[in-house]
């Protein structure tokens, strides 16, 4: 089986997103992949932050004889192990992280003590419940 490292198109109309994956060369473009090796998003504002690769897995597949498509070969040359744009990629990722507008709010998880079940017992068949129910004692102070 001849393995190719190529891009698989995802996303919606007029908003492409690509997964870089190892695939059988006979499978269709959007067919089943053997392994996903990274992503390429052409709409990211920072050019050098568009590609994310699993470098060790790309090296593995190239080592066992997989052939990269021309576009993916260019991306591997720039952003793969020992790539020419790695420093620029790290700087671009840090810049994007610093300028991100959305910061998720911190959510505090408060554990509540389990409540004791109500201790109401049903009267036996021959008895009637004439006694008034006791009200639970209210705690005072402690603010």
XYZ file of C-alpha atoms in Angstrom:
143
model
C 0.000 0.000 0.000
C 1.427 3.354 -1.058
C 0.979 5.975 1.654
C 0.784 9.682 0.898
C 0.851 12.597 3.329
C -1.721 15.010 1.975
C -4.435 17.481 2.922
C -8.037 16.505 3.523
C -10.493 19.384 3.023
C -12.863 20.118 5.872
C -14.875 23.197 6.826
C -17.799 24.743 4.996
C -18.335 26.535 1.701
C -15.946 29.479 1.233
C -14.266 28.693 4.600
C -11.807 25.839 4.040
C -9.925 24.044 6.771
C -7.494 21.233 6.065
C -6.289 18.228 8.023
C -2.860 16.947 7.125
C -3.036 13.176 7.216
C -1.402 9.964 6.100
C -3.698 8.237 3.593
C -3.641 5.395 1.126
C -2.827 6.936 -2.247
C -5.850 5.211 -3.838
C -8.386 6.682 -1.372
C -10.414 9.787 -2.321
C -9.379 13.237 -1.103
C -11.896 13.304 1.740
C -11.762 9.564 2.386
C -10.632 7.598 5.403
C -7.226 8.566 6.778
C -4.710 6.228 8.365
C -3.533 8.898 10.827
C -4.034 12.633 11.339
C -0.729 14.489 11.470
C -1.770 18.115 11.809
C -3.920 20.961 10.536
C -3.719 23.884 8.129
C -6.143 26.802 8.499
C -5.671 29.417 5.743
C -7.915 31.937 7.526
C -5.663 32.440 10.571
C -4.470 36.040 10.542
C -0.844 35.230 11.408
C 0.696 33.472 8.407
C 3.187 31.441 10.428
C 0.523 30.204 12.869
C -1.600 28.554 10.184
C 0.090 25.152 10.351
C 0.188 22.781 13.324
C 2.078 19.514 12.830
C 2.835 16.466 14.942
C 6.490 16.573 13.951
C 7.529 13.200 15.366
C 4.692 11.405 13.542
C 5.459 13.186 10.259
C 9.082 12.073 10.621
C 7.911 8.518 11.280
C 5.752 8.369 8.149
C 8.472 9.894 5.980
C 10.909 7.390 7.487
C 8.797 4.397 6.491
C 8.451 5.600 2.908
C 5.372 7.815 2.753
C 5.455 10.474 0.042
C 4.273 14.011 0.774
C 2.139 15.901 -1.744
C 3.854 19.029 -3.169
C 1.918 21.479 -0.943
C 2.416 19.380 2.186
C 6.112 18.958 1.352
C 6.448 22.751 1.401
C 4.688 22.948 4.778
C 6.909 20.191 6.203
C 10.031 21.980 4.925
C 8.922 25.180 6.702
C 7.281 23.858 9.885
C 8.475 20.266 10.256
C 11.447 19.061 12.317
C 14.345 21.430 11.646
C 12.074 23.688 9.583
C 13.067 27.113 8.333
C 10.140 28.992 9.955
C 9.947 27.413 13.443
C 11.005 30.551 15.346
C 8.525 32.673 13.396
C 5.811 30.083 14.064
C 6.409 30.165 17.835
C 6.363 33.977 17.837
C 3.139 34.050 15.806
C 1.423 31.567 18.140
C 2.399 33.641 21.188
C 1.151 36.815 19.479
C -2.208 35.181 18.705
C -2.532 33.938 22.271
C -1.853 37.443 23.613
C -4.367 39.144 21.313
C -7.178 36.672 21.762
C -10.348 38.577 22.610
C -12.163 35.751 24.324
C -10.940 34.733 27.739
C -13.015 32.001 29.351
C -14.335 33.025 32.772
C -13.020 31.199 35.788
C -15.675 28.984 37.278
C -15.439 28.079 40.934
C -16.718 24.669 41.834
C -18.292 24.646 45.259
C -19.090 21.289 46.743
C -22.246 21.212 48.815
C -22.602 18.950 51.809
C -25.086 16.170 51.153
C -28.472 16.905 52.677
C -29.875 14.449 55.204
C -33.025 12.733 53.942
C -36.286 13.673 55.667
C -36.999 11.377 58.625
C -40.739 11.080 58.107
C -42.081 7.636 58.709
C -45.499 6.482 57.633
C -47.725 5.310 60.519
C -48.507 1.615 60.831
C -51.837 0.284 59.519
C -53.709 0.318 62.820
C -52.339 3.659 64.107
C -53.275 7.201 63.148
C -50.821 10.069 63.055
C -52.319 12.647 65.482
C -49.033 14.123 66.743
C -47.914 17.306 65.000
C -44.679 17.042 63.032
C -41.629 18.644 64.614
C -40.129 21.565 62.799
C -36.382 21.392 62.195
C -34.341 23.591 64.523
C -33.163 26.814 62.917
C -29.539 27.854 63.352
C -28.928 31.297 64.754
C -26.121 33.778 64.175
C -22.920 32.694 62.504
C -22.766 35.405 59.856
